[in-house]
Amino acid sequence: MKQHIPVSDLSRYARLVFGEKWKDGLLVMLVPIPQVESFADESSDRHRKDVLCVAAFMAKEAHWRMMQAAWMERLKADNIKYFRMADSKSLHGRGGFYRLREDYKPRAAAHAVADKLRGDLVALLIKFANYWRGFCICLDVPDYKNVLREYPQAREFFADNPTMTAYGQAMYEVAFTASRKTKGATKVAFVIDKASDSPQVMQQFERVAINQPLFKATAKTIIPLDDKDTPPLQMADLIAGTVKDHYLEWQRGGKVGKFFLNNDLDHCFERGIGIWDTKHMLRLLEKTLRSTRYAKGTLARITKPEQAMSKRERKKLHREIEARIQRERNEKSV
C-alpha cells in the first residue's frame, strides 16, 4: 500500500487568512482586494561561511495548484515524498533520496538519478515561468561580517544572524514590486519554512513593517508551514539552492563580470538577483544614517546604542563610508 503524502491545502490557508472572498481577487490568497502569496526559503553553503541565498516567488492560487500537481507527479516517479536540495545532493533525509542509494549501484548512478530529478524540476519551473515571478537575495557572508565588525552602527539594523537580513530584504522586494505593479492595490501573504529561524524571520517581518511604510501597507501576514507538506516551499528551496551553487562558482572565480545563472531561470527574476556585498551594505547603512527618522530615533532597531551619535559624528561617519565605497569601486575597476 502506497503511503499517503500530505500536502498543504493552500486554499484552506487562504480562507483562514483572508476570509470568504478569497477567490474574488486577481492574485493568490485573496481577500476583497487582490492578494499575493509569496513562498520564501533559504539555501547556504554547509556552514554559512560563503553565501546565504533567500529565494521568494509568487503566483496565483490556481497556478500554485497546477505547479504543485506537476511537481508531486515528478517526485512520485522516483518514489520521493518531498524535495530538499541538500537531501538530493547527499542522498540522505526522510524524503526518500536515501532509497536511491539502495536502488542504484554504484553510488554514482544514484547521484545521476538525483541530478536528473533536479534538472527536471528546474525545467518544470521554467515551463511555468509565465505564471510566477521570482526574487532572490545572495548575501556574501564574509562581507557581511566584515561590515558588522568595522562599523558597529550597522548592528543597529543588520542582525548577527544574516538570515534575518536576507529574508527581510527578499520580502521587501516582493512587496515593493507588488505595490508598484498594481499601484498599491495588492496585498501580500508570505509563507516561510517552519524552521528554527522562523520566529526570528517573523520578528524581522514586523521590523520591516515599522521601518518601511510601503511594506506595512502591502504585507498582509506571514505564516510558517512545514516544507515537507508544502511543495511551493520546496520549489523555493530548489531555486535558492540553484542560485547559491552558481554564486559560489562566481565567487570562487573572483566575481568577474555581472552575476547571472546562464540559463532560462534568469528571466524569471523580477528585479534580477540582489547581491549583498560590502559596497551594497555600506550604501544602505549610509542611507539609513542620513534619514531623518534615524536622527529622531523612530526606526526599529535590533540593538540600541548607549548614546546616540551627534550630528558631527554622523557626518564624519558619512565621509568614512563614502571613502570606503570609492575604494571598493576602484578595486573592482582594476
mmCIF file of C-alpha atoms in Angstrom:
data_model
loop_
_atom_site.group_PDB
_atom_site.id
_atom_site.type_symbol
_atom_site.label_atom_id
_atom_site.label_comp_id
_atom_site.label_asym_id
_atom_site.label_seq_id
_atom_site.Cartn_x
_atom_site.Cartn_y
_atom_site.Cartn_z
ATOM 1 C CA MET A 1 0.000 0.000 0.000
ATOM 2 C CA LYS A 2 1.443 3.340 -1.031
ATOM 3 C CA GLN A 3 1.947 5.889 1.702
ATOM 4 C CA HIS A 4 -0.239 8.995 1.541
ATOM 5 C CA ILE A 5 1.828 12.135 1.120
ATOM 6 C CA PRO A 6 0.292 15.105 2.985
ATOM 7 C CA VAL A 7 0.206 18.356 1.063
ATOM 8 C CA SER A 8 -0.696 21.765 2.469
ATOM 9 C CA ASP A 9 -4.102 22.939 1.293
ATOM 10 C CA LEU A 10 -3.283 26.438 0.064
ATOM 11 C CA SER A 11 -6.945 27.242 -0.483
ATOM 12 C CA ARG A 12 -7.711 26.430 3.153
ATOM 13 C CA TYR A 13 -4.971 28.778 4.334
ATOM 14 C CA ALA A 14 -6.291 31.454 2.006
ATOM 15 C CA ARG A 15 -9.735 31.098 3.586
ATOM 16 C CA LEU A 16 -8.304 31.241 7.102
ATOM 17 C CA VAL A 17 -6.202 34.319 6.390
ATOM 18 C CA PHE A 18 -8.391 36.297 4.039
ATOM 19 C CA GLY A 19 -12.000 35.257 4.625
ATOM 20 C CA GLU A 20 -14.925 34.461 2.347
ATOM 21 C CA LYS A 21 -13.839 36.385 -0.772
ATOM 22 C CA TRP A 22 -10.507 34.593 -1.179
ATOM 23 C CA LYS A 23 -11.383 33.640 -4.777
ATOM 24 C CA ASP A 24 -12.508 37.092 -5.913
ATOM 25 C CA GLY A 25 -9.128 38.755 -6.267
ATOM 26 C CA LEU A 26 -6.568 38.638 -9.053
ATOM 27 C CA LEU A 27 -3.708 37.078 -7.101
ATOM 28 C CA VAL A 28 -3.245 34.178 -4.702
ATOM 29 C CA MET A 29 -4.629 34.047 -1.118
ATOM 30 C CA LEU A 30 -7.232 36.566 -1.986
ATOM 31 C CA VAL A 31 -9.392 38.961 0.025
ATOM 32 C CA PRO A 32 -11.697 41.720 -1.273
ATOM 33 C CA ILE A 33 -8.609 43.361 -2.771
ATOM 34 C CA PRO A 34 -6.074 41.282 -4.770
ATOM 35 C CA GLN A 35 -3.734 39.174 -2.645
ATOM 36 C CA VAL A 36 -0.318 37.729 -3.444
ATOM 37 C CA GLU A 37 1.093 34.632 -1.790
ATOM 38 C CA SER A 38 4.849 34.519 -1.673
ATOM 39 C CA PHE A 39 6.874 31.496 -0.640
ATOM 40 C CA ALA A 40 10.377 32.032 0.651
ATOM 41 C CA ASP A 41 13.156 29.646 1.557
ATOM 42 C CA GLU A 42 16.889 29.813 2.130
ATOM 43 C CA SER A 43 19.962 27.977 0.976
ATOM 44 C CA SER A 44 23.553 28.360 2.088
ATOM 45 C CA ASP A 45 26.865 26.583 1.938
ATOM 46 C CA ARG A 46 27.228 23.958 4.640
ATOM 47 C CA HIS A 47 28.489 26.232 7.414
ATOM 48 C CA ARG A 48 27.229 29.563 6.026
ATOM 49 C CA LYS A 49 30.806 30.692 5.505
ATOM 50 C CA ASP A 50 30.473 31.980 1.960
ATOM 51 C CA VAL A 51 26.936 32.857 0.909
ATOM 52 C CA LEU A 52 23.343 32.803 2.096
ATOM 53 C CA CYS A 53 20.618 32.932 -0.560
ATOM 54 C CA VAL A 54 16.942 33.560 0.062
ATOM 55 C CA ALA A 55 14.504 32.990 -2.796
ATOM 56 C CA ALA A 56 10.913 34.141 -2.882
ATOM 57 C CA PHE A 57 8.337 33.791 -5.632
ATOM 58 C CA MET A 58 4.661 34.409 -6.079
ATOM 59 C CA ALA A 59 1.829 33.176 -8.269
ATOM 60 C CA LYS A 60 -1.923 32.973 -8.464
ATOM 61 C CA GLU A 61 -3.539 30.302 -6.312
ATOM 62 C CA ALA A 62 -4.757 28.399 -9.381
ATOM 63 C CA HIS A 63 -1.221 28.368 -10.774
ATOM 64 C CA TRP A 64 0.194 27.179 -7.451
ATOM 65 C CA ARG A 65 -2.160 24.188 -7.616
ATOM 66 C CA MET A 66 -1.165 23.463 -11.208
ATOM 67 C CA MET A 67 2.576 23.652 -10.467
ATOM 68 C CA GLN A 68 2.133 21.680 -7.254
ATOM 69 C CA ALA A 69 0.408 18.819 -9.105
ATOM 70 C CA ALA A 70 3.181 18.628 -11.720
ATOM 71 C CA TRP A 71 5.847 18.838 -9.007
ATOM 72 C CA MET A 72 4.369 15.982 -6.972
ATOM 73 C CA GLU A 73 3.926 13.853 -10.088
ATOM 74 C CA ARG A 74 7.624 14.195 -10.947
ATOM 75 C CA LEU A 75 8.711 13.352 -7.390
ATOM 76 C CA LYS A 76 6.417 10.327 -7.399
ATOM 77 C CA ALA A 77 8.178 8.927 -10.482
ATOM 78 C CA ASP A 78 11.340 8.449 -8.366
ATOM 79 C CA ASN A 79 9.422 7.498 -5.200
ATOM 80 C CA ILE A 80 10.409 10.751 -3.464
ATOM 81 C CA LYS A 81 7.942 12.064 -0.866
ATOM 82 C CA TYR A 82 9.264 15.619 -0.717
ATOM 83 C CA PHE A 83 12.194 17.574 -2.115
ATOM 84 C CA ARG A 84 15.049 19.196 -0.269
ATOM 85 C CA MET A 85 18.074 20.438 -2.169
ATOM 86 C CA ALA A 86 20.532 19.243 0.493
ATOM 87 C CA ASP A 87 18.971 15.756 0.608
ATOM 88 C CA SER A 88 19.100 15.451 -3.176
ATOM 89 C CA LYS A 89 22.869 16.040 -3.088
ATOM 90 C CA SER A 90 23.727 13.946 -0.024
ATOM 91 C CA LEU A 91 21.225 11.144 -0.805
ATOM 92 C CA HIS A 92 20.037 11.261 2.793
ATOM 93 C CA GLY A 93 16.932 12.520 4.586
ATOM 94 C CA ARG A 94 13.477 11.089 5.140
ATOM 95 C CA GLY A 95 12.066 12.334 1.856
ATOM 96 C CA GLY A 96 13.218 9.214 0.040
ATOM 97 C CA PHE A 97 16.548 10.163 -1.516
ATOM 98 C CA TYR A 98 18.299 7.579 0.671
ATOM 99 C CA ARG A 99 16.433 4.873 -1.274
ATOM 100 C CA LEU A 100 18.281 5.885 -4.412
ATOM 101 C CA ARG A 101 21.487 4.578 -2.802
ATOM 102 C CA GLU A 102 19.761 1.218 -2.321
ATOM 103 C CA ASP A 103 18.082 1.078 -5.732
ATOM 104 C CA TYR A 104 21.005 2.236 -7.879
ATOM 105 C CA LYS A 105 24.565 0.913 -7.766
ATOM 106 C CA PRO A 106 27.248 2.200 -7.751
ATOM 107 C CA ARG A 107 26.646 5.380 -5.765
ATOM 108 C CA ALA A 108 27.485 7.482 -8.822
ATOM 109 C CA ALA A 109 24.418 6.017 -10.538
ATOM 110 C CA ALA A 110 22.224 7.128 -7.628
ATOM 111 C CA HIS A 111 23.662 10.641 -7.840
ATOM 112 C CA ALA A 112 22.938 10.675 -11.577
ATOM 113 C CA VAL A 113 19.257 9.920 -10.877
ATOM 114 C CA ALA A 114 19.119 12.722 -8.282
ATOM 115 C CA ASP A 115 20.852 15.117 -10.686
ATOM 116 C CA LYS A 116 18.299 14.322 -13.386
ATOM 117 C CA LEU A 117 15.444 14.883 -10.937
ATOM 118 C CA ARG A 118 16.800 18.329 -10.021
ATOM 119 C CA GLY A 119 17.194 19.188 -13.686
ATOM 120 C CA ASP A 120 13.645 18.058 -14.450
ATOM 121 C CA LEU A 121 12.252 20.124 -11.567
ATOM 122 C CA VAL A 122 14.113 23.233 -12.749
ATOM 123 C CA ALA A 123 12.758 22.584 -16.258
ATOM 124 C CA LEU A 124 9.270 22.292 -14.776
ATOM 125 C CA LEU A 125 9.575 25.719 -13.145
ATOM 126 C CA ILE A 126 10.887 27.196 -16.389
ATOM 127 C CA LYS A 127 7.930 25.638 -18.220
ATOM 128 C CA PHE A 128 5.566 27.503 -15.884
ATOM 129 C CA ALA A 129 7.672 30.693 -15.940
ATOM 130 C CA ASN A 130 4.787 32.813 -17.256
ATOM 131 C CA TYR A 131 2.804 32.065 -14.091
ATOM 132 C CA TRP A 132 5.247 33.060 -11.336
ATOM 133 C CA ARG A 133 7.702 35.834 -10.538
ATOM 134 C CA GLY A 134 10.907 35.203 -8.650
ATOM 135 C CA PHE A 135 13.039 37.227 -6.248
ATOM 136 C CA CYS A 136 16.409 36.268 -4.804
ATOM 137 C CA ILE A 137 18.943 37.786 -2.415
ATOM 138 C CA CYS A 138 22.530 36.472 -2.259
ATOM 139 C CA LEU A 139 24.243 37.685 0.884
ATOM 140 C CA ASP A 140 28.042 37.473 0.904
ATOM 141 C CA VAL A 141 28.685 36.215 4.446
ATOM 142 C CA PRO A 142 32.368 37.307 4.786
ATOM 143 C CA ASP A 143 31.492 40.817 3.534
ATOM 144 C CA TYR A 144 28.501 40.941 5.875
ATOM 145 C CA LYS A 145 30.569 40.014 8.933
ATOM 146 C CA ASN A 146 33.331 42.458 7.991
ATOM 147 C CA VAL A 147 30.887 45.375 7.782
ATOM 148 C CA LEU A 148 29.384 44.470 11.179
ATOM 149 C CA ARG A 149 32.875 44.334 12.673
ATOM 150 C CA GLU A 150 34.185 47.557 11.108
ATOM 151 C CA TYR A 151 31.021 49.637 11.563
ATOM 152 C CA PRO A 152 29.343 48.973 14.947
ATOM 153 C CA GLN A 153 26.454 51.239 13.903
ATOM 154 C CA ALA A 154 25.444 48.593 11.346
ATOM 155 C CA ARG A 155 24.490 46.256 14.201
ATOM 156 C CA GLU A 156 21.570 48.520 14.972
ATOM 157 C CA PHE A 157 19.876 47.318 11.764
ATOM 158 C CA PHE A 158 21.785 44.267 10.497
ATOM 159 C CA ALA A 159 21.451 41.191 12.719
ATOM 160 C CA ASP A 160 24.332 38.908 13.642
ATOM 161 C CA ASN A 161 22.275 36.154 12.012
ATOM 162 C CA PRO A 162 22.313 37.089 8.293
ATOM 163 C CA THR A 163 19.172 35.018 7.659
ATOM 164 C CA MET A 164 17.031 37.749 9.198
ATOM 165 C CA THR A 165 18.535 40.422 6.972
ATOM 166 C CA ALA A 166 18.258 38.360 3.782
ATOM 167 C CA TYR A 167 14.652 37.355 4.448
ATOM 168 C CA GLY A 168 13.680 40.929 5.266
ATOM 169 C CA GLN A 169 15.148 42.245 2.021
ATOM 170 C CA ALA A 170 13.580 39.456 -0.076
ATOM 171 C CA MET A 171 10.152 40.124 1.411
ATOM 172 C CA TYR A 172 10.526 43.862 0.867
ATOM 173 C CA GLU A 173 11.393 43.279 -2.813
ATOM 174 C CA VAL A 174 8.213 41.211 -3.231
ATOM 175 C CA ALA A 175 6.049 43.829 -1.520
ATOM 176 C CA PHE A 176 7.666 46.714 -3.430
ATOM 177 C CA THR A 177 7.096 45.002 -6.781
ATOM 178 C CA ALA A 178 3.511 44.020 -5.963
ATOM 179 C CA SER A 179 2.701 47.579 -4.893
ATOM 180 C CA ARG A 180 4.404 49.173 -7.904
ATOM 181 C CA LYS A 181 2.762 46.910 -10.471
ATOM 182 C CA THR A 182 -0.748 47.291 -9.034
ATOM 183 C CA LYS A 183 -0.475 50.902 -7.816
ATOM 184 C CA GLY A 184 -0.918 49.827 -4.202
ATOM 185 C CA ALA A 185 -3.987 47.656 -4.838
ATOM 186 C CA THR A 186 -2.300 44.360 -3.913
ATOM 187 C CA LYS A 187 -1.682 42.811 -0.514
ATOM 188 C CA VAL A 188 0.958 40.124 0.049
ATOM 189 C CA ALA A 189 0.731 36.996 2.217
ATOM 190 C CA PHE A 190 4.115 35.392 2.943
ATOM 191 C CA VAL A 191 4.718 31.711 3.678
ATOM 192 C CA ILE A 192 8.083 30.657 5.104
ATOM 193 C CA ASP A 193 9.563 27.333 6.147
ATOM 194 C CA LYS A 194 8.765 26.320 9.709
ATOM 195 C CA ALA A 195 12.430 26.004 10.664
ATOM 196 C CA SER A 196 14.481 27.049 13.662
ATOM 197 C CA ASP A 197 14.911 30.575 12.282
ATOM 198 C CA SER A 198 11.221 31.193 11.550
ATOM 199 C CA PRO A 199 10.447 33.084 14.821
ATOM 200 C CA GLN A 200 13.321 35.472 14.071
ATOM 201 C CA VAL A 201 12.171 35.875 10.465
ATOM 202 C CA MET A 202 8.686 36.745 11.716
ATOM 203 C CA GLN A 203 10.241 39.348 14.028
ATOM 204 C CA GLN A 204 12.091 40.752 11.023
ATOM 205 C CA PHE A 205 8.764 40.945 9.174
ATOM 206 C CA GLU A 206 7.432 43.175 11.974
ATOM 207 C CA ARG A 207 10.604 45.281 11.993
ATOM 208 C CA VAL A 208 10.459 45.887 8.231
ATOM 209 C CA ALA A 209 6.795 46.847 8.582
ATOM 210 C CA ILE A 210 7.782 49.553 11.095
ATOM 211 C CA ASN A 211 10.670 50.917 9.033
ATOM 212 C CA GLN A 212 9.096 50.722 5.559
ATOM 213 C CA PRO A 213 5.615 52.316 5.216
ATOM 214 C CA LEU A 214 5.151 50.775 1.757
ATOM 215 C CA PHE A 215 5.814 47.307 3.160
ATOM 216 C CA LYS A 216 3.366 47.857 6.002
ATOM 217 C CA ALA A 217 0.683 48.925 3.536
ATOM 218 C CA THR A 218 1.279 45.911 1.277
ATOM 219 C CA ALA A 219 2.243 42.994 3.555
ATOM 220 C CA LYS A 220 -0.823 41.231 4.953
ATOM 221 C CA THR A 221 0.674 38.432 7.030
ATOM 222 C CA ILE A 222 3.436 35.847 7.357
ATOM 223 C CA ILE A 223 2.809 32.145 8.005
ATOM 224 C CA PRO A 224 5.333 29.387 8.820
ATOM 225 C CA LEU A 225 4.492 25.997 7.244
ATOM 226 C CA ASP A 226 6.259 22.642 7.110
ATOM 227 C CA ASP A 227 8.211 22.421 3.864
ATOM 228 C CA LYS A 228 7.622 18.643 3.736
ATOM 229 C CA ASP A 229 3.914 19.303 3.196
ATOM 230 C CA THR A 230 4.234 22.476 1.115
ATOM 231 C CA PRO A 231 5.593 21.917 -2.423
ATOM 232 C CA PRO A 232 5.888 25.669 -3.199
ATOM 233 C CA LEU A 233 8.412 25.932 -0.339
ATOM 234 C CA GLN A 234 10.296 23.024 -1.906
ATOM 235 C CA MET A 235 10.301 24.952 -5.191
ATOM 236 C CA ALA A 236 11.771 27.977 -3.413
ATOM 237 C CA ASP A 237 14.408 25.723 -1.846
ATOM 238 C CA LEU A 238 15.378 24.431 -5.297
ATOM 239 C CA ILE A 239 15.632 27.965 -6.685
ATOM 240 C CA ALA A 240 17.675 29.242 -3.725
ATOM 241 C CA GLY A 241 19.975 26.226 -3.909
ATOM 242 C CA THR A 242 20.470 26.601 -7.655
ATOM 243 C CA VAL A 243 21.323 30.290 -7.316
ATOM 244 C CA LYS A 244 23.649 29.539 -4.401
ATOM 245 C CA ASP A 245 25.602 26.967 -6.428
ATOM 246 C CA HIS A 246 26.080 29.429 -9.294
ATOM 247 C CA TYR A 247 27.030 32.215 -6.875
ATOM 248 C CA LEU A 248 29.735 30.090 -5.233
ATOM 249 C CA GLU A 249 31.226 29.357 -8.663
ATOM 250 C CA TRP A 250 31.168 33.084 -9.479
ATOM 251 C CA GLN A 251 32.719 33.930 -6.102
ATOM 252 C CA ARG A 252 35.494 31.364 -6.451
ATOM 253 C CA GLY A 253 36.218 32.730 -9.919
ATOM 254 C CA GLY A 254 36.946 36.164 -8.468
ATOM 255 C CA LYS A 255 33.489 37.692 -9.079
ATOM 256 C CA VAL A 256 34.422 38.646 -12.624
ATOM 257 C CA GLY A 257 31.642 40.406 -14.538
ATOM 258 C CA LYS A 258 27.974 40.543 -13.611
ATOM 259 C CA PHE A 259 26.471 37.576 -11.770
ATOM 260 C CA PHE A 260 23.829 35.595 -13.645
ATOM 261 C CA LEU A 261 22.703 31.970 -13.930
ATOM 262 C CA ASN A 262 23.400 31.280 -17.600
ATOM 263 C CA ASN A 263 20.025 29.609 -18.062
ATOM 264 C CA ASP A 264 16.353 30.418 -18.610
ATOM 265 C CA LEU A 265 15.806 30.982 -14.882
ATOM 266 C CA ASP A 266 17.491 34.389 -15.258
ATOM 267 C CA HIS A 267 14.368 35.707 -16.979
ATOM 268 C CA CYS A 268 12.142 34.595 -14.083
ATOM 269 C CA PHE A 269 13.562 37.040 -11.534
ATOM 270 C CA GLU A 270 11.507 40.214 -11.450
ATOM 271 C CA ARG A 271 14.264 42.581 -10.271
ATOM 272 C CA GLY A 272 17.295 40.444 -11.001
ATOM 273 C CA ILE A 273 19.301 38.727 -8.275
ATOM 274 C CA GLY A 274 20.269 41.074 -5.467
ATOM 275 C CA ILE A 275 23.885 40.852 -4.286
ATOM 276 C CA TRP A 276 24.538 41.933 -0.703
ATOM 277 C CA ASP A 277 28.270 42.669 -0.679
ATOM 278 C CA THR A 278 30.360 45.270 1.161
ATOM 279 C CA LYS A 279 29.501 48.112 -1.219
ATOM 280 C CA HIS A 280 25.762 47.410 -1.085
ATOM 281 C CA MET A 281 25.698 47.192 2.714
ATOM 282 C CA LEU A 282 27.651 50.429 3.093
ATOM 283 C CA ARG A 283 25.253 52.226 0.761
ATOM 284 C CA LEU A 284 22.290 51.008 2.817
ATOM 285 C CA LEU A 285 23.997 51.993 6.058
ATOM 286 C CA GLU A 286 24.799 55.456 4.727
ATOM 287 C CA LYS A 287 21.228 55.952 3.509
ATOM 288 C CA THR A 288 19.873 54.881 6.890
ATOM 289 C CA LEU A 289 22.188 57.168 8.834
ATOM 290 C CA ARG A 290 21.147 60.116 6.648
ATOM 291 C CA SER A 291 17.436 59.583 7.257
ATOM 292 C CA THR A 292 15.526 61.978 9.499
ATOM 293 C CA ARG A 293 13.798 59.008 11.148
ATOM 294 C CA TYR A 294 17.179 57.700 12.274
ATOM 295 C CA ALA A 295 18.077 61.094 13.728
ATOM 296 C CA LYS A 296 14.733 61.196 15.557
ATOM 297 C CA GLY A 297 15.153 57.622 16.848
ATOM 298 C CA THR A 298 11.889 56.336 15.339
ATOM 299 C CA LEU A 299 13.361 53.465 13.277
ATOM 300 C CA ALA A 300 13.006 49.932 14.645
ATOM 301 C CA ARG A 301 16.429 48.705 15.736
ATOM 302 C CA ILE A 302 17.869 45.306 16.557
ATOM 303 C CA THR A 303 20.169 46.878 19.141
ATOM 304 C CA LYS A 304 20.157 50.385 20.554
ATOM 305 C CA PRO A 305 23.388 52.313 21.231
ATOM 306 C CA GLU A 306 24.004 53.513 24.758
ATOM 307 C CA GLN A 307 24.388 57.029 23.398
ATOM 308 C CA ALA A 308 23.074 58.417 20.111
ATOM 309 C CA MET A 309 25.610 59.857 17.669
ATOM 310 C CA SER A 310 25.820 63.601 17.372
ATOM 311 C CA LYS A 311 25.268 65.335 14.046
ATOM 312 C CA ARG A 312 29.002 65.909 13.777
ATOM 313 C CA GLU A 313 29.739 62.225 14.403
ATOM 314 C CA ARG A 314 27.206 61.181 11.764
ATOM 315 C CA LYS A 315 28.813 63.489 9.176
ATOM 316 C CA LYS A 316 32.242 62.053 9.962
ATOM 317 C CA LEU A 317 30.920 58.526 9.530
ATOM 318 C CA HIS A 318 29.297 59.512 6.212
ATOM 319 C CA ARG A 319 32.682 60.668 4.914
ATOM 320 C CA GLU A 320 34.340 57.442 6.045
ATOM 321 C CA ILE A 321 31.698 55.299 4.351
ATOM 322 C CA GLU A 322 31.861 57.343 1.139
ATOM 323 C CA ALA A 323 35.633 56.894 1.049
ATOM 324 C CA ARG A 324 35.287 53.158 1.665
ATOM 325 C CA ILE A 325 32.708 52.782 -1.128
ATOM 326 C CA GLN A 326 35.028 54.632 -3.505
ATOM 327 C CA ARG A 327 37.890 52.297 -2.582
ATOM 328 C CA GLU A 328 35.657 49.287 -3.259
ATOM 329 C CA ARG A 329 34.712 50.771 -6.625
ATOM 330 C CA ASN A 330 38.350 51.452 -7.551
ATOM 331 C CA GLU A 331 39.465 47.946 -6.555
ATOM 332 C CA LYS A 332 36.795 46.395 -8.780
ATOM 333 C CA SER A 333 37.820 48.509 -11.762
ATOM 334 C CA VAL A 334 41.459 47.395 -11.550
#
